Coordinates of C-alpha atoms in Angstrom, one line a residue:
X1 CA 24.6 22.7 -5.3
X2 CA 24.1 21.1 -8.6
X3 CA 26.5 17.9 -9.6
X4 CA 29.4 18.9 -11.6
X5 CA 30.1 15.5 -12.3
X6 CA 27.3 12.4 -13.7
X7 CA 27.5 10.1 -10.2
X8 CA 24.6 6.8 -10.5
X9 CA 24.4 7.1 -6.7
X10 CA 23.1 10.9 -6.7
X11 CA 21.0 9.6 -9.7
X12 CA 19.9 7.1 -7.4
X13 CA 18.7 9.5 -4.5
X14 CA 15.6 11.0 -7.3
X15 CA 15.1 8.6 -9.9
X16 CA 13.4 4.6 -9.3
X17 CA 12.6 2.9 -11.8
X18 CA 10.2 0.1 -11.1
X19 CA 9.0 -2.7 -13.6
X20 CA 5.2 -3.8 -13.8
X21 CA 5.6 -7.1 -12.2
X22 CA 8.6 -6.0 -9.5
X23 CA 5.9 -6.5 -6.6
X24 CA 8.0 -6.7 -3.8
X25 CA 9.6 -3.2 -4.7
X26 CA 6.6 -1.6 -5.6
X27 CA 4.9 -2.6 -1.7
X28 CA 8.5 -1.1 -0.3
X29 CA 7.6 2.1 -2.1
X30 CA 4.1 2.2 -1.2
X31 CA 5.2 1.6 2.3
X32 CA 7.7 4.3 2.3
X33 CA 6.9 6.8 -0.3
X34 CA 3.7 6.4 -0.8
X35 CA 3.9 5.7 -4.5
X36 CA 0.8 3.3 -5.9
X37 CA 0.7 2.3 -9.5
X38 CA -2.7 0.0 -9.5
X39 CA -4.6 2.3 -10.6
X40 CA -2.8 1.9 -14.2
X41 CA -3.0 -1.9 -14.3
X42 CA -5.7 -1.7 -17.3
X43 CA -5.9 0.6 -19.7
X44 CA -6.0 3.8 -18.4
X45 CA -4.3 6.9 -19.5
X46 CA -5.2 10.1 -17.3
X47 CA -3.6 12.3 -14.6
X48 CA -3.6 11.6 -11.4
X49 CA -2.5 13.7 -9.0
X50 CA -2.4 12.5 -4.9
X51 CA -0.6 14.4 -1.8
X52 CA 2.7 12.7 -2.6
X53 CA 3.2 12.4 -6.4
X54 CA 1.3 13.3 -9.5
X55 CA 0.9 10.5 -12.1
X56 CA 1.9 11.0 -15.9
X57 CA 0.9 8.1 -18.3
X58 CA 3.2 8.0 -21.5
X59 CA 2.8 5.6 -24.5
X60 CA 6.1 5.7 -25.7
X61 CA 6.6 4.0 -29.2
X62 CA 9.5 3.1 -29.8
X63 CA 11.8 0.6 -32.4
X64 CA 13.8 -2.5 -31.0
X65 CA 15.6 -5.3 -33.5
X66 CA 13.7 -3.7 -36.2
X67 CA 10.7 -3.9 -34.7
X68 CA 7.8 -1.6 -33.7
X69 CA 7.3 -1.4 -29.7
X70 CA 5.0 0.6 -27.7
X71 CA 4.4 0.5 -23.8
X72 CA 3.2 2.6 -21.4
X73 CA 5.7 4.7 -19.1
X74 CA 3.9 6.3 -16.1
X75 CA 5.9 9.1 -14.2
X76 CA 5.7 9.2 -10.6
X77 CA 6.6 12.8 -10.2
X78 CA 7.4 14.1 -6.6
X79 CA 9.1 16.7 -5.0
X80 CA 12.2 14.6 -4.1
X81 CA 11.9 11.2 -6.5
X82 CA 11.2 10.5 -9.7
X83 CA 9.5 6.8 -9.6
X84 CA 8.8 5.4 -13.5
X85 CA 6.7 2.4 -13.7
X86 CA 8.1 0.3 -17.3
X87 CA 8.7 -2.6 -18.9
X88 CA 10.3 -5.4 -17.3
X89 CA 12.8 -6.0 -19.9
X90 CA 15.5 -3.0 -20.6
X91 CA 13.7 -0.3 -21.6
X92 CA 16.4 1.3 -24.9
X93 CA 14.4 4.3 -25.4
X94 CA 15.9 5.9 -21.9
X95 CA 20.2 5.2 -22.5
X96 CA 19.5 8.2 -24.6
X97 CA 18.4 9.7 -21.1
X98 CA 21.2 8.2 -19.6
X99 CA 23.5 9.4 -21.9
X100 CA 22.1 13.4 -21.8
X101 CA 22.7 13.2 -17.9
X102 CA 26.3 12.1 -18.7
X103 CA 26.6 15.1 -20.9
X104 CA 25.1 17.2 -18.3
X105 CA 25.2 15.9 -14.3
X106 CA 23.0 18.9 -12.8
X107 CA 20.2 17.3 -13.9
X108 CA 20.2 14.0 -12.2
X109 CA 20.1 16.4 -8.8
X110 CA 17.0 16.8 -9.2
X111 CA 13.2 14.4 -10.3
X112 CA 12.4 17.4 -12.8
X113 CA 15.7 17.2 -14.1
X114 CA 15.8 13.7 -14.6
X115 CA 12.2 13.5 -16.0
X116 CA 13.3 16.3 -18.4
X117 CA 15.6 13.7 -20.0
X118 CA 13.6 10.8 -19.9
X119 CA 10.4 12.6 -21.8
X120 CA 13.7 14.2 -24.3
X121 CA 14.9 10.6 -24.3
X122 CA 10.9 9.2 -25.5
X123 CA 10.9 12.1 -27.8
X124 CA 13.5 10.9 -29.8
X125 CA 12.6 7.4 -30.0
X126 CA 9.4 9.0 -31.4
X127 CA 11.1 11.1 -33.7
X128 CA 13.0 7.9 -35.2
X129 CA 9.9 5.7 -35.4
X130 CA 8.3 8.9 -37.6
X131 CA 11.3 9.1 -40.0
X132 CA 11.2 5.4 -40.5
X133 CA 7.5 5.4 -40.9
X134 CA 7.9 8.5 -43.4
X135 CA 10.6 6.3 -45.4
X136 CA 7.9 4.0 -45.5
X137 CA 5.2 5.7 -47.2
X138 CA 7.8 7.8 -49.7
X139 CA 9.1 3.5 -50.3
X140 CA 5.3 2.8 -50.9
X141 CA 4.5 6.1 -53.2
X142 CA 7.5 5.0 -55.1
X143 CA 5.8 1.5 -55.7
X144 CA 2.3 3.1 -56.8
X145 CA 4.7 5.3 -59.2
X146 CA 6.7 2.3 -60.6
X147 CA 4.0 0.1 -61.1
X148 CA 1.5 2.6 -62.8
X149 CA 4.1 3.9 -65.2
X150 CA 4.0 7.1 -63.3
X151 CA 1.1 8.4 -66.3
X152 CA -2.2 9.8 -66.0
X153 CA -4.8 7.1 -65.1
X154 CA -1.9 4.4 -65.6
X155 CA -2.7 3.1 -62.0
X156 CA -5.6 1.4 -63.1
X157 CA -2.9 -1.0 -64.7
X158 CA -1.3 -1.8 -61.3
X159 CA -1.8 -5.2 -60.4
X160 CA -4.6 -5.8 -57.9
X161 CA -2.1 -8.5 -56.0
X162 CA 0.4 -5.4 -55.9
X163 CA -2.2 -3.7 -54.9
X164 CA -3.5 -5.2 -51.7
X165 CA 0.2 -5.9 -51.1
X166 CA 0.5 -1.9 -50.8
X167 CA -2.5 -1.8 -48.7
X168 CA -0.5 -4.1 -46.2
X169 CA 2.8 -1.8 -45.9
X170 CA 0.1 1.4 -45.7
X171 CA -1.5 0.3 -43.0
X172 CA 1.4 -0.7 -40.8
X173 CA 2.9 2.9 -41.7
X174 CA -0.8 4.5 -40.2
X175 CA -0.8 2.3 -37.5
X176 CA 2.9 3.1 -36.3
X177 CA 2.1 7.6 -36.9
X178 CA -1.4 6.8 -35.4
X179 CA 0.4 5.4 -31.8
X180 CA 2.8 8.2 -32.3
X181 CA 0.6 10.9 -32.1
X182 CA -1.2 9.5 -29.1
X183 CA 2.9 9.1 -27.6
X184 CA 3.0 13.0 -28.7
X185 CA -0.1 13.9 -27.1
X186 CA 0.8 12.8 -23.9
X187 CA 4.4 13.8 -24.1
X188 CA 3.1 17.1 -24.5
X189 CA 0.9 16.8 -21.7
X190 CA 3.5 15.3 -19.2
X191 CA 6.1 18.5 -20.1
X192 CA 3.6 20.9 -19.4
X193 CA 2.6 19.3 -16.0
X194 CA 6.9 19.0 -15.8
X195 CA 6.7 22.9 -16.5
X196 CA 4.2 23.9 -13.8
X197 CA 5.8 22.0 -11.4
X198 CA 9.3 23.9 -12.5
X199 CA 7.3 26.6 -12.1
X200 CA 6.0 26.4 -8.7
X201 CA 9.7 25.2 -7.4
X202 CA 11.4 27.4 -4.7
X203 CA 14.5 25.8 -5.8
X204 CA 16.1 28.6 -7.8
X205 CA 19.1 26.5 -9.2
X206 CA 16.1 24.4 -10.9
X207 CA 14.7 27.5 -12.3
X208 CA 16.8 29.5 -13.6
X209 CA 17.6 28.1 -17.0
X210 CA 16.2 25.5 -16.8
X211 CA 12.0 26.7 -17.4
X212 CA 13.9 27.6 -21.0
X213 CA 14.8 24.1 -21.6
X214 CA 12.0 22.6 -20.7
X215 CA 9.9 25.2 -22.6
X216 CA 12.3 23.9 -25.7
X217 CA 11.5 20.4 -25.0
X218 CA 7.5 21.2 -25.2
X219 CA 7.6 22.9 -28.1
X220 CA 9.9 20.5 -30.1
X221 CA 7.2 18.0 -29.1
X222 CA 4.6 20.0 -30.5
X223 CA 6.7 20.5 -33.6
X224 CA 7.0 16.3 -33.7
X225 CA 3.2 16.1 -32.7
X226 CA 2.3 18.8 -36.0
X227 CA 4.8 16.8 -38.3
X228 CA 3.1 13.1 -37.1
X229 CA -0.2 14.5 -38.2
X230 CA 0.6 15.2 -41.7
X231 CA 1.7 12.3 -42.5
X232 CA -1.0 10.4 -40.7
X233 CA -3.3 12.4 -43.2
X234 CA -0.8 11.4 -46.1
X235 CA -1.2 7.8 -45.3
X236 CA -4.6 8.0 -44.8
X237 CA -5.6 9.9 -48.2
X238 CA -2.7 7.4 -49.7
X239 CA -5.0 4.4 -48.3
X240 CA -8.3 6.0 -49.7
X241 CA -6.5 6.5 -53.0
X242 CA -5.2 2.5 -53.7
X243 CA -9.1 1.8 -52.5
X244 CA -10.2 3.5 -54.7
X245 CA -8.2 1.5 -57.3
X246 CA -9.1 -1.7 -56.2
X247 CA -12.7 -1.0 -56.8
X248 CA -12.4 0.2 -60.0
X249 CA -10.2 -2.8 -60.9
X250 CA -13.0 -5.2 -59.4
X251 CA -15.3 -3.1 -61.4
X252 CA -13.4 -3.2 -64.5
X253 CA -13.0 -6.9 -64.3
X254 CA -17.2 -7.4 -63.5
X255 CA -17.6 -5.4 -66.6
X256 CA -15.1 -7.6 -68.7
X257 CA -16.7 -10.7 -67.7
X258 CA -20.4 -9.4 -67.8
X259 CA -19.8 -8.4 -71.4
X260 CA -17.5 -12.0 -72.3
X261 CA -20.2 -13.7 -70.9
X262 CA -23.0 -11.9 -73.1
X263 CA -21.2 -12.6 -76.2
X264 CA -20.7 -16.3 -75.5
X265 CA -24.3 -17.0 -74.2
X266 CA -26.2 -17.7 -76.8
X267 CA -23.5 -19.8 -78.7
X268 CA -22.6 -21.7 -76.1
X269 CA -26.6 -22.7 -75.6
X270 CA -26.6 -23.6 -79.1
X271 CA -23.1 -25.5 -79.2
X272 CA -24.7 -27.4 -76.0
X273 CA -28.0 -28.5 -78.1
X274 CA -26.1 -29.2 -81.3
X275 CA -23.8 -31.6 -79.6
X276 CA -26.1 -33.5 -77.8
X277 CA -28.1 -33.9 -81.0
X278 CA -24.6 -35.1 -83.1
X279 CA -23.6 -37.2 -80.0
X280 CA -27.2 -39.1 -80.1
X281 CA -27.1 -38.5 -76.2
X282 CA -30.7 -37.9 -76.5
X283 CA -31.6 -41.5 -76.8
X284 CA -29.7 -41.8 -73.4
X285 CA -32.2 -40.3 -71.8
X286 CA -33.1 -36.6 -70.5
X287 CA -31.1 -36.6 -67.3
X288 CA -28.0 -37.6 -69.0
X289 CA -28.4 -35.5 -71.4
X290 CA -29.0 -32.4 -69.1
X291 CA -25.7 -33.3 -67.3
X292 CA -23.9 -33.5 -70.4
X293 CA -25.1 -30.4 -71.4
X294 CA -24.0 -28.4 -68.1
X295 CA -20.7 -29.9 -68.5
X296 CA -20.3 -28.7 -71.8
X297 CA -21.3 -25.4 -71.1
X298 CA -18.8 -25.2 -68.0
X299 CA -16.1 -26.0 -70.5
X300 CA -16.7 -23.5 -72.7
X301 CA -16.8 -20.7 -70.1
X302 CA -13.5 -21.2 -68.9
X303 CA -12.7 -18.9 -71.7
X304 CA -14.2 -16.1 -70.5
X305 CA -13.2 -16.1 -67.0
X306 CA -9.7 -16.5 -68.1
X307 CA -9.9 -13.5 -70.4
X308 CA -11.4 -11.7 -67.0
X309 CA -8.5 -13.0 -65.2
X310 CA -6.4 -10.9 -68.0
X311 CA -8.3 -8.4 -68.0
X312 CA -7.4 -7.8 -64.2
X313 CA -4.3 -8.1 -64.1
X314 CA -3.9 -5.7 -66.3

């Protein structure tokens, strides 16, 4: 009979979770259920499936404090207990978990059920780290709008220190929709193992209704998954496009000083010879007189780089 009623002691009886450096539970449930984690201890992310439990890595990326978190979540699945290997600390993404069990108590009866609303629970994490990244780039796009005037070709007046400061805030946006479509991926990958093992069930409480739901689940994560990779392209085009700018502003500038520096050449050699002559330094001998010159010359550039300077910022 399912629960008609959210009880933490039938929650208990299917779902463990276990934190990476909780040893001494981790050999109890070797001993006992057979459960072994070590192959996940580096960086590996692929099924594995044993006589007891199959193993479903998750990156789940999440937000905490205003913050950008990811970790990796691996499901123990079996055909009694749900064992989930996480993060020492409390892991936020899965009160939303707790919380849809509350709602509805038949699905702490069983590991499926409860896996169902931990992947739901990582799903929506995901779903909030998108819209914050999306805020992001429509913040940044806003910026490149302000700053250019909004006019054809204006952007070539964009400051190149506002510039590289928008390269920053881009990046951090393709970074955080890059992790979530690897977190999509294998959410995607973990409900559809969750479905086949639904599937293959003789429980027919567990499947009656409850292969729709799950069905639901995998294709809103698909929907999230599509979504992530537009706007990992958006970021990524928007990334190409300020690049773009900043070489044509370092090539603007190169041309503004190239050209400063050709008109000030050859009077700049002659104002060096002329004052050494009126200054007599030539009966100080041809060293000092070399040094004097270089100095001279130094001096008089500064005007052209600073109009390069202008020239760039503009």
């Amino acid at each position: 009979m399912a629960a008609d009623r959210f009880d933490t002691e039938i929650l208990q009886q299917h779902w463990i979770p276990l934190a990476y450096a909780d040893a001494d539970t981790a050999a109890v449930l070797r001993e006992r259920l057979g459960v072994e984690f070590d192959a996940f201890t580096g960086a590996r992310h692929r099924v594995l499936e044993t006589d007891h439990f199959l193993y479903l890595p998750v990156v789940a990326t999440y937000r905490r404090g205003g913050t950008l978190r990811r970790a990796t979540i691996v499901f123990a699945l079996g055909t009694d207990f749900l064992v989930t290997w996480q993060p020492e600390e409390h892991f936020r993404p899965f009160d939303a978990a707790v919380a849809e069990m509350r709602r509805d108590p038949a699905l702490t009866d069983s590991a499926p059920g409860v896996m169902y609303a931990l992947l739901g629970a990582l799903n929506e994490a995901s779903q909030e780290v998108l819209e914050h990244a999306c805020g992001a780039l429509d913040a940044v796009r806003g910026r490149i709008e302000a700053a250019s005037g909004a006019g054809s070709g204006a952007a070539m007046r964009i400051d190149t220190g506002e510039l590289r400061a928008i390269m920053t805030d881009l990046a951090g946006a393709e970074e955080s929709v890059a992790w979530l479509r690897r977190t999509h991926l294998e959410s995607a990958r973990a409900t559809r193992r969750l479905m086949s093992a639904v599937q293959d069930t003789e429980r027919l409480s567990l499947r009656n209704g409850f292969e729709g739901r799950v069905a639901e689940l995998a294709a809103d994560i698909e929907a999230e998954g599509r979504r992530a990779a537009v706007e990992h392209d958006r970021a990524v085009f928007a990334q190409q496009s300020v690049m773009s700018w900043l070489v044509a502003q370092e090539n603007r500038t190169t041309r503004a000083y190239a050209t400063s520096m050709a008109l000030v050449a050859a009077p700049v050699l002659l104002l060096g010879g002329w004052g050494i002559h009126l200054l007599w330094l030539s009966e100080l001998g041809w060293e000092l007189a070399a040094v004097c010159t270089v100095v001279l010359i130094a001096l008089v550039t500064v005007a052209p780089l600073g109009y390069a300077k202008r020239s760039m910022a503009r």
